[in-house]
PDB file of C-alpha atoms in Angstrom:
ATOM      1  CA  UNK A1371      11.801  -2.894  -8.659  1.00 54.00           C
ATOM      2  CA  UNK A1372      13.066   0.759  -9.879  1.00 72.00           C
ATOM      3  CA  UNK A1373      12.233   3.573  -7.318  1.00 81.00           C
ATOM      4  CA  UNK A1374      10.533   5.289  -9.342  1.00 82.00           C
ATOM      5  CA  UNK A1375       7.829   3.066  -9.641  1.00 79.00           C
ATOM      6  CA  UNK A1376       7.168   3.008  -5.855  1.00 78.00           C
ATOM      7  CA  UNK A1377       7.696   7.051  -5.860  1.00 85.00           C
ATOM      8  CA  UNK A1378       4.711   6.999  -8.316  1.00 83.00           C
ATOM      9  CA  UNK A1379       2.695   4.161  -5.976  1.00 75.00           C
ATOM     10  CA  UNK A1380       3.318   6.552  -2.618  1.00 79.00           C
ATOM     11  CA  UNK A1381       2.597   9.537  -4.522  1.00 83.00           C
ATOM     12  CA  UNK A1382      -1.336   8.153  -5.921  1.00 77.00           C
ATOM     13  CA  UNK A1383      -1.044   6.777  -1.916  1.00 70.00           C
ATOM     14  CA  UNK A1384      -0.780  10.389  -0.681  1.00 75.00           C
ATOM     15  CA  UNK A1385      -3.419  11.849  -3.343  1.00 75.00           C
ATOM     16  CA  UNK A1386      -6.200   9.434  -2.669  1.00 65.00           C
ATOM     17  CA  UNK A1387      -5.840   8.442   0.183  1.00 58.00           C
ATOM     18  CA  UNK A1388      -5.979  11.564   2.286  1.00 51.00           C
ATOM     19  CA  UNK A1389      -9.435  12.212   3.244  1.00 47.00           C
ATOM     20  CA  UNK A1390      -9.034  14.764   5.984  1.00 48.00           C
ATOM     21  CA  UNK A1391      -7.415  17.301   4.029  1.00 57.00           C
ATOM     22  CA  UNK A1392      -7.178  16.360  -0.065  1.00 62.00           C
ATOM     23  CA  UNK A1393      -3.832  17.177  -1.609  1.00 71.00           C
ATOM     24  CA  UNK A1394      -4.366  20.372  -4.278  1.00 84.00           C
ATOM     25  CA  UNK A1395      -0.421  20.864  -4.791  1.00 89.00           C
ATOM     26  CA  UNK A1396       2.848  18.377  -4.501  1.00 92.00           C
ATOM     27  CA  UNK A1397       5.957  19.621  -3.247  1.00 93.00           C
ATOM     28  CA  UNK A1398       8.755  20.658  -5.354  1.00 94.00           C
ATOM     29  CA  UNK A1399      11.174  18.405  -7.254  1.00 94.00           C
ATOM     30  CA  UNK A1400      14.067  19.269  -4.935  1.00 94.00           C
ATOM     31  CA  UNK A1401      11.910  18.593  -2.160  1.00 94.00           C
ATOM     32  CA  UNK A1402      10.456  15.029  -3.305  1.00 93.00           C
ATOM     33  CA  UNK A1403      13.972  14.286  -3.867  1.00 93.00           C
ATOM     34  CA  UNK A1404      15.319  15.476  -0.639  1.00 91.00           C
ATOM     35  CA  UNK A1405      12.323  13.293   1.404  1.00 89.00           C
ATOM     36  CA  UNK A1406      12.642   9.844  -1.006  1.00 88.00           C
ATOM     37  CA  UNK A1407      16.755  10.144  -1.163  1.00 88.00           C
ATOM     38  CA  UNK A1408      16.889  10.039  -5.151  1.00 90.00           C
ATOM     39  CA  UNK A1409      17.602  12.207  -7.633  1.00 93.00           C
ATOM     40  CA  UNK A1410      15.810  14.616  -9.348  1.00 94.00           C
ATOM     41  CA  UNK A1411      16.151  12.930 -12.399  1.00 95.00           C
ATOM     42  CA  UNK A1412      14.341   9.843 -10.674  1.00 93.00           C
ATOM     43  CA  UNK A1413      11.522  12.016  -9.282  1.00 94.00           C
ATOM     44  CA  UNK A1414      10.811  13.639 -12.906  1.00 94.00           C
ATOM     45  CA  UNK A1415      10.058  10.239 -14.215  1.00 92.00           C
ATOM     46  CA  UNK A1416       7.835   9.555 -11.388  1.00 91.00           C
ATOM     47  CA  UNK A1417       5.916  12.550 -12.502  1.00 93.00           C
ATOM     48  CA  UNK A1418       5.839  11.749 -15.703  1.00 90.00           C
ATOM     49  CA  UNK A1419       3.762   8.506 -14.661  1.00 83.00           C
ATOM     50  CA  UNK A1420       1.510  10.674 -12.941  1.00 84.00           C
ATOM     51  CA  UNK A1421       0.981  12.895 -15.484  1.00 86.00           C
ATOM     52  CA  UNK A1422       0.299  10.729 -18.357  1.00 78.00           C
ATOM     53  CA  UNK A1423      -2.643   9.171 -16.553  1.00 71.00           C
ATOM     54  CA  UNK A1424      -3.826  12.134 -15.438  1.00 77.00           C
ATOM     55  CA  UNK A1425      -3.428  12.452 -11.883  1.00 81.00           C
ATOM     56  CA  UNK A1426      -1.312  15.613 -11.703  1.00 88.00           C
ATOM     57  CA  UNK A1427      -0.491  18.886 -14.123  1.00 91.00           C
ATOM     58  CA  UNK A1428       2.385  20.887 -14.159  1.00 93.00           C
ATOM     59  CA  UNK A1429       3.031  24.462 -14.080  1.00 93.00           C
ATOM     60  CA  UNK A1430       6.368  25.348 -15.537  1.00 89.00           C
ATOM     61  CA  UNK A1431       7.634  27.539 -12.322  1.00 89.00           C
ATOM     62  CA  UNK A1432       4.305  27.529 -10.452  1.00 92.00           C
ATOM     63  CA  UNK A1433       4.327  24.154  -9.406  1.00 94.00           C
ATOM     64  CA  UNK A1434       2.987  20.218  -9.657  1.00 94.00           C
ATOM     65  CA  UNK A1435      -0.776  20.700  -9.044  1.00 93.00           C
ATOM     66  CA  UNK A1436      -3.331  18.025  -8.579  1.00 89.00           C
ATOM     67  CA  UNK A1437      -5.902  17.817 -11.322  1.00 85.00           C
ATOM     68  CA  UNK A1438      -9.279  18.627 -10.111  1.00 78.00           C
ATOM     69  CA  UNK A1439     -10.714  15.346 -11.583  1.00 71.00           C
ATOM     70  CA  UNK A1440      -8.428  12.855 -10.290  1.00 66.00           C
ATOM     71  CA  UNK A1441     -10.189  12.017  -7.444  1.00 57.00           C
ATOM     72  CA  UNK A1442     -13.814  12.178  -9.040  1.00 51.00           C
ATOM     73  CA  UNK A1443     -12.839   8.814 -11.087  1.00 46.00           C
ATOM     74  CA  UNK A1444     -12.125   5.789  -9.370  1.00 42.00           C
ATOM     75  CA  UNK A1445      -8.355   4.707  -9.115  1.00 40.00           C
ATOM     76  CA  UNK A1446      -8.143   1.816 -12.014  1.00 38.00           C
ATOM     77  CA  UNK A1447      -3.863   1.929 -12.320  1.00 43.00           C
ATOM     78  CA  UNK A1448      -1.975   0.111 -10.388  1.00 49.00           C
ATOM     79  CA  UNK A1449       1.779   2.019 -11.074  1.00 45.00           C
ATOM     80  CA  UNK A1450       3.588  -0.985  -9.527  1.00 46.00           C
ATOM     81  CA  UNK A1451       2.390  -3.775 -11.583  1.00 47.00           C
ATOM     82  CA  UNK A1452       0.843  -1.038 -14.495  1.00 51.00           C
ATOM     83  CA  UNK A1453      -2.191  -2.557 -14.753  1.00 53.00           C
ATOM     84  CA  UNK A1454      -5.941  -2.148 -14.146  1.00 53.00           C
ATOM     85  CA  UNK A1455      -7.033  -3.186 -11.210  1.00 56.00           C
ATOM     86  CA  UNK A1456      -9.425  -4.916 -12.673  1.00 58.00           C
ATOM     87  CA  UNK A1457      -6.645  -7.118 -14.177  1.00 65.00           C
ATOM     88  CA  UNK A1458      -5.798  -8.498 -10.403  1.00 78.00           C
ATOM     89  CA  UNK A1459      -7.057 -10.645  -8.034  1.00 87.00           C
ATOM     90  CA  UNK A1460      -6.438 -11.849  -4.550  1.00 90.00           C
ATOM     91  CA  UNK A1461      -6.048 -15.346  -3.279  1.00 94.00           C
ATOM     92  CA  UNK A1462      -6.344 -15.611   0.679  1.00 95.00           C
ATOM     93  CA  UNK A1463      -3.694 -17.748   2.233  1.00 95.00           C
ATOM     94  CA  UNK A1464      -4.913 -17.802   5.951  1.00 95.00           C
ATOM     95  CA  UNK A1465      -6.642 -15.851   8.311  1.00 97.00           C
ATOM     96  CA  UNK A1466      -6.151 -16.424  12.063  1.00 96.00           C
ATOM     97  CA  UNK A1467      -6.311 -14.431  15.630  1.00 97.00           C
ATOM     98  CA  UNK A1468      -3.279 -13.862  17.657  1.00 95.00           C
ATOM     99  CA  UNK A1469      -2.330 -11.741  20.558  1.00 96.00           C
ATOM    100  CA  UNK A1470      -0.163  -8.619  19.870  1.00 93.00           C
ATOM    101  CA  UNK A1471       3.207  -8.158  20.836  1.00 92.00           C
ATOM    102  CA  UNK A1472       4.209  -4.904  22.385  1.00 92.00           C
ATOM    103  CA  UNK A1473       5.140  -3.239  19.686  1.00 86.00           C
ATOM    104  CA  UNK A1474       1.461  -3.627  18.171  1.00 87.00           C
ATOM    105  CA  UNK A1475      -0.294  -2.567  21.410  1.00 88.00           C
ATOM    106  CA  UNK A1476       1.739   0.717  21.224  1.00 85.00           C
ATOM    107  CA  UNK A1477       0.549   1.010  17.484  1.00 81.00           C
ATOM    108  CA  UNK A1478      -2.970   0.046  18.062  1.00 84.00           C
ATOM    109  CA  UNK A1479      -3.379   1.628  21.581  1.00 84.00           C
ATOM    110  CA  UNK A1480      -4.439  -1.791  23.247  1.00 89.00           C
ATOM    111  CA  UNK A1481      -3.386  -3.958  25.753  1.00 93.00           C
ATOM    112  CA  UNK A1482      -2.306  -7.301  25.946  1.00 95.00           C
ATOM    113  CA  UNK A1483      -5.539  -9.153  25.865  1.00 96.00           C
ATOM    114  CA  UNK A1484      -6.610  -7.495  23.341  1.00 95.00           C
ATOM    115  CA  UNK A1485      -6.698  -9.919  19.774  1.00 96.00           C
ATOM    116  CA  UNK A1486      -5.731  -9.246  16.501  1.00 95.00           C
ATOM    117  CA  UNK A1487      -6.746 -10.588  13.105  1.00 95.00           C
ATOM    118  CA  UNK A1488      -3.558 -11.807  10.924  1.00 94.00           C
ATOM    119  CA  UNK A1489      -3.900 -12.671   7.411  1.00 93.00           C
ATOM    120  CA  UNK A1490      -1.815 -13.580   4.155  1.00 92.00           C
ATOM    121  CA  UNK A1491      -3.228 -12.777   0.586  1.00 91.00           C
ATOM    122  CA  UNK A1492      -1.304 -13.262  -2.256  1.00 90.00           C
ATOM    123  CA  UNK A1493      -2.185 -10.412  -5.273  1.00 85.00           C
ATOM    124  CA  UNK A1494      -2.196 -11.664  -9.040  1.00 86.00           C
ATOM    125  CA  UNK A1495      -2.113  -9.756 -11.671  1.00 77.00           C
ATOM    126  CA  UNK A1496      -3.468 -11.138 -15.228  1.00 77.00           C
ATOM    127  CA  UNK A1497      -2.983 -14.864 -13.035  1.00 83.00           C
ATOM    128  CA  UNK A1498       0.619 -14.145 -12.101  1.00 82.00           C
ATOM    129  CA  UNK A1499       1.489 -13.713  -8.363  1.00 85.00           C
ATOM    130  CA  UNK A1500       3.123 -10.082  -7.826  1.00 80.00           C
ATOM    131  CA  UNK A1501       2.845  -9.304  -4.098  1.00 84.00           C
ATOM    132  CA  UNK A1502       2.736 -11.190  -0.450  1.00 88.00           C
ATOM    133  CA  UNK A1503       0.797  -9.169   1.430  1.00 87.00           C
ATOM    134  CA  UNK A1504       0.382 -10.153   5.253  1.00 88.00           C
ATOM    135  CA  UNK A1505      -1.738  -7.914   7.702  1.00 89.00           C
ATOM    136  CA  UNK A1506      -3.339  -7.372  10.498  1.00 90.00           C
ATOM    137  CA  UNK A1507      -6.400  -5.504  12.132  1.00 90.00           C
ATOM    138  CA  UNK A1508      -7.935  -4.736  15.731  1.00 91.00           C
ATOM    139  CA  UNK A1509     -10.828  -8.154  15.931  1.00 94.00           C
ATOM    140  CA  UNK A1510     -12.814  -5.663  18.211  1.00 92.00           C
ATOM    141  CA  UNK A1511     -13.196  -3.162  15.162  1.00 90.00           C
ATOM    142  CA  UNK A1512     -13.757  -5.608  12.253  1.00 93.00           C
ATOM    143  CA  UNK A1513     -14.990  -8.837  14.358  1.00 95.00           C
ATOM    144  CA  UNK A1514     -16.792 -10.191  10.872  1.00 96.00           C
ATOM    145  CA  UNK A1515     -13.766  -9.945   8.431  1.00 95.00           C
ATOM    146  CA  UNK A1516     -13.659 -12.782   6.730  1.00 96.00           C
ATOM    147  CA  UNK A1517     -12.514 -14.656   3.365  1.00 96.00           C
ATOM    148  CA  UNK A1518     -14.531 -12.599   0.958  1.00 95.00           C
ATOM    149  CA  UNK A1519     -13.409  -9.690   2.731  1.00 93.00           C
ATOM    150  CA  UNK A1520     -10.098 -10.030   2.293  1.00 93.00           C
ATOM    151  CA  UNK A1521      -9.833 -10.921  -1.328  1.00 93.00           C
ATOM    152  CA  UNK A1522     -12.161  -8.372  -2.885  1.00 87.00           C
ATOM    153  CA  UNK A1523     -10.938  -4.540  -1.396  1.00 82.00           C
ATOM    154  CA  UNK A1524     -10.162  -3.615   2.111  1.00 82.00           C
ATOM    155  CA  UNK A1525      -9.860  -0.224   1.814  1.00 77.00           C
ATOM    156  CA  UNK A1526     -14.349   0.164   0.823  1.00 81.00           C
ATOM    157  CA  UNK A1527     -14.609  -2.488   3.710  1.00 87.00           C
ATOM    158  CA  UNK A1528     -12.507  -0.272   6.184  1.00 84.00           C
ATOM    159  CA  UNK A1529     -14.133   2.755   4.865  1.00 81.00           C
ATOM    160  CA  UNK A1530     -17.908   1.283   5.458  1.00 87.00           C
ATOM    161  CA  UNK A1531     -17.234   0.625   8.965  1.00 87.00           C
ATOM    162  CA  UNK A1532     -16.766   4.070   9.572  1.00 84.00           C
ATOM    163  CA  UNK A1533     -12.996   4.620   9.651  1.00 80.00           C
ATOM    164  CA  UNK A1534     -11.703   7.256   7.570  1.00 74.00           C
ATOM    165  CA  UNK A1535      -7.566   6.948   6.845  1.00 68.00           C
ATOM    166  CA  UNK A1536      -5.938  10.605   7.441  1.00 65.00           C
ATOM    167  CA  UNK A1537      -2.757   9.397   5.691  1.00 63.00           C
ATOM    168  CA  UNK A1538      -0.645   6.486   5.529  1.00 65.00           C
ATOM    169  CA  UNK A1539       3.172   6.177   6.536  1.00 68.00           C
ATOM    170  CA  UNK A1540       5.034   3.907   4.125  1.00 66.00           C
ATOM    171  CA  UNK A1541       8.485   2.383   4.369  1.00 66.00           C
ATOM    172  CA  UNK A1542      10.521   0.926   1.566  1.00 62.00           C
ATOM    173  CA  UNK A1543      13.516  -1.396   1.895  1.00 67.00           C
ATOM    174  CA  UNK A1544      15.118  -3.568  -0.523  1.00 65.00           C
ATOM    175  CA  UNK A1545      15.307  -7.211   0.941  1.00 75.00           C
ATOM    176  CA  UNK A1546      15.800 -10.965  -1.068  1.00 81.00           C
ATOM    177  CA  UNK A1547      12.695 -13.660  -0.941  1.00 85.00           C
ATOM    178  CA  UNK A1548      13.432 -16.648   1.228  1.00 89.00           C
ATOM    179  CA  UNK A1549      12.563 -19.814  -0.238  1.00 92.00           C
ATOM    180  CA  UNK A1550       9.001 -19.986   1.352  1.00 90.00           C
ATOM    181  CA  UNK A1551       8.353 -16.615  -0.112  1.00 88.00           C
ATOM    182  CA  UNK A1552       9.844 -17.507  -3.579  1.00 88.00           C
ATOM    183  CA  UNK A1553       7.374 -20.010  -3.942  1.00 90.00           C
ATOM    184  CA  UNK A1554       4.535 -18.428  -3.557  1.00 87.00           C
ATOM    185  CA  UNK A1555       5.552 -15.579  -5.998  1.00 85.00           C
ATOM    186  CA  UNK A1556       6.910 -18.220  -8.887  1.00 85.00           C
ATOM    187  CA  UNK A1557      10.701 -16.968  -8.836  1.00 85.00           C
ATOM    188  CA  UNK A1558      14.103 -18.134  -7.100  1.00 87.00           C
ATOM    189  CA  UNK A1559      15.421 -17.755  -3.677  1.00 88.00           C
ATOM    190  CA  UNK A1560      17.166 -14.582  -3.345  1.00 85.00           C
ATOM    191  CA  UNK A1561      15.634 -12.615  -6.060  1.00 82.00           C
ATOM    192  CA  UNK A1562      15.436  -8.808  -4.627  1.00 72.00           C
ATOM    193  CA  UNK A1563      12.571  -7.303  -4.121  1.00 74.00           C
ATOM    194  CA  UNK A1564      10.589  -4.846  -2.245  1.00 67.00           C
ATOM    195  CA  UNK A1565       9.784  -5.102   1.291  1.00 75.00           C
ATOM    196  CA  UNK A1566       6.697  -2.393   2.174  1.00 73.00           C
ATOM    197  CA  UNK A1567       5.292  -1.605   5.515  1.00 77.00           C
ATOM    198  CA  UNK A1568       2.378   0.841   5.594  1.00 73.00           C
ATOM    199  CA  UNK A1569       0.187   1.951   8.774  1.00 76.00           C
ATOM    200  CA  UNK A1570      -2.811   4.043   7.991  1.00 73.00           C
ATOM    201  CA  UNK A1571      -3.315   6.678  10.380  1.00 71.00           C
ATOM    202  CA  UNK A1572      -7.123   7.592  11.341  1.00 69.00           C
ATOM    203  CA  UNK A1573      -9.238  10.805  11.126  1.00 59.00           C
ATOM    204  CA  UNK A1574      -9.206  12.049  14.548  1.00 54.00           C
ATOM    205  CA  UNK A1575      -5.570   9.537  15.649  1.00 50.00           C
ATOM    206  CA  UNK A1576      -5.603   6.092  15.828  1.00 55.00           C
ATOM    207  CA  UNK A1577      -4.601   3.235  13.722  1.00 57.00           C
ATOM    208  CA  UNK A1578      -5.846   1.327  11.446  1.00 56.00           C
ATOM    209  CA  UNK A1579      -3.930  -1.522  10.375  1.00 56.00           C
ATOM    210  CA  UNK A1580      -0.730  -2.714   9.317  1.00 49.00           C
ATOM    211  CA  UNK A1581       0.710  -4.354   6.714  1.00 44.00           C
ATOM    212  CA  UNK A1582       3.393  -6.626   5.919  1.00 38.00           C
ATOM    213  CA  UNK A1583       4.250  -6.717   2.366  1.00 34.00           C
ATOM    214  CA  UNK A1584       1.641  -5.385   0.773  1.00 33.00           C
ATOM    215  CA  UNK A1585      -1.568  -1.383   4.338  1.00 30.00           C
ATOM    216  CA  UNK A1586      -3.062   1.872  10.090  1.00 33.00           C
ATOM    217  CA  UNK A1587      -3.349   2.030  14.044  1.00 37.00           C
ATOM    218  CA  UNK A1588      -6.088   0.579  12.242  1.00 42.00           C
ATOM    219  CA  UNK A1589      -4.065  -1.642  10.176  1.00 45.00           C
ATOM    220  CA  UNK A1590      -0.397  -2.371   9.742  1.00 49.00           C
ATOM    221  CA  UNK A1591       0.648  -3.871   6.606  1.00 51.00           C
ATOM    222  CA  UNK A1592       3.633  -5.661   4.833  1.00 54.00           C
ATOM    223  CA  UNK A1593       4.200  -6.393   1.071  1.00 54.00           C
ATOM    224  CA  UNK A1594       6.642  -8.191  -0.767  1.00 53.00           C
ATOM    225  CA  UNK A1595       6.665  -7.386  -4.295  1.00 53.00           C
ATOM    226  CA  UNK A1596       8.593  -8.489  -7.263  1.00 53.00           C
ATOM    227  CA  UNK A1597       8.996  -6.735 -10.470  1.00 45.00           C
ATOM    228  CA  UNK A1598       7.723  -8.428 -13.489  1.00 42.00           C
ATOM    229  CA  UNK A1599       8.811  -7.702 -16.985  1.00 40.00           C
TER     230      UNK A1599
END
């Protein structure tokens, strides 16, 4: 998958995701490119995404401004996969409690005794399997997650429980599906693709979740995601 593609996905991340404080203004091109380690050639095209569908404006030595109605329309572009996101579905794989580890308790803030949902979804787009997403969230804050849950949208059913995301930390690193993984996404063992772990970071501090794959002390999340063409 080309880096500009997840420049673009971090970027509509950053701009609708922050709650606290909306985004009115990027940072510079040189700056982008300094903080993602690409060129600025790479970062103009990841504009250019932005600014065909609208999300962002810019001023010719003023700066890259957020338009004032991107967030007043609901997000229907997915820049990974470039489709609607009414175009995708998600297939739950399992759902199970575990105990955290101790790098989880430091993330979440709890102890050892303290359980954890863990689930695998799988996301299609127009029926063909894109991402692996595996995750997992605090059972004391969400102790009625459930199938349904899971394969409509997290972030309106983390958002009605009351937790407002701040911002989200995302890393990207290029890894190979094992066979197990190239299964499930429909393509051979070894074919690269993206490996994306994002915590969203609470209103106030805390965590969310986390995500494996494919989302904060209140979740952490992992994706896997192959580029189709």
């Amino acid at each position: 998958m080309k880096k500009r593609e997840f420049i673009t996905q971090d970027l509509l991340s950053k701009i609708y995701q922050t709650a606290s404080e909306p985004l009115h203004k990027l940072p510079a091109e040189r700056e982008l490119a300094e903080e993602y380690g690409v060129s600025r050639y790479t970062i103009r095209e990841a504009l250019k995404k932005l600014v065909s569908i609208g999300i962002i404006h810019i001023v010719q030595g003023s700066g890259i401004y957020i338009s004032e109605n991107a967030r007043s329309n609901p997000l229907v572009y997915n820049s990974i996969t470039e489709k609607r996101f009414d175009q995708m579905r998600y297939q739950l794989l399992n759902l199970h409690k575990r105990l955290p580890d101790k790098e989880q308790q430091q993330v979440f803030g709890i102890d050892d005794t303290a359980w954890l949902w863990y689930f695998c979804r799988l996301r299609y787009v127009e029926e063909r399997c894109t991402q692996i997403e595996t995750s997992c969230l605090p059972l004391a804050r969400f102790p009625d997650l459930n199938q349904r849950v899971i394969e409509s949208s997290l972030q309106r059913y983390v958002v009605a429980k009351g937790f407002i995301p701040s911002h989200f930390l995302t890393h990207y690193q290029a890894v190979n599906v094992d066979k197990v993984q190239a299964a499930q996404l429909g393509c051979k063992r070894g074919t690269a693709a993206m490996k994306i772990t994002n915590r969203g970071i609470l209103t106030g501090g805390g965590s969310v979740g986390a995500e494996r794959s494919d989302r904060y002390p209140l979740r952490m999340h992992l994706r896997y995601a192959v580029q189709r063409r």
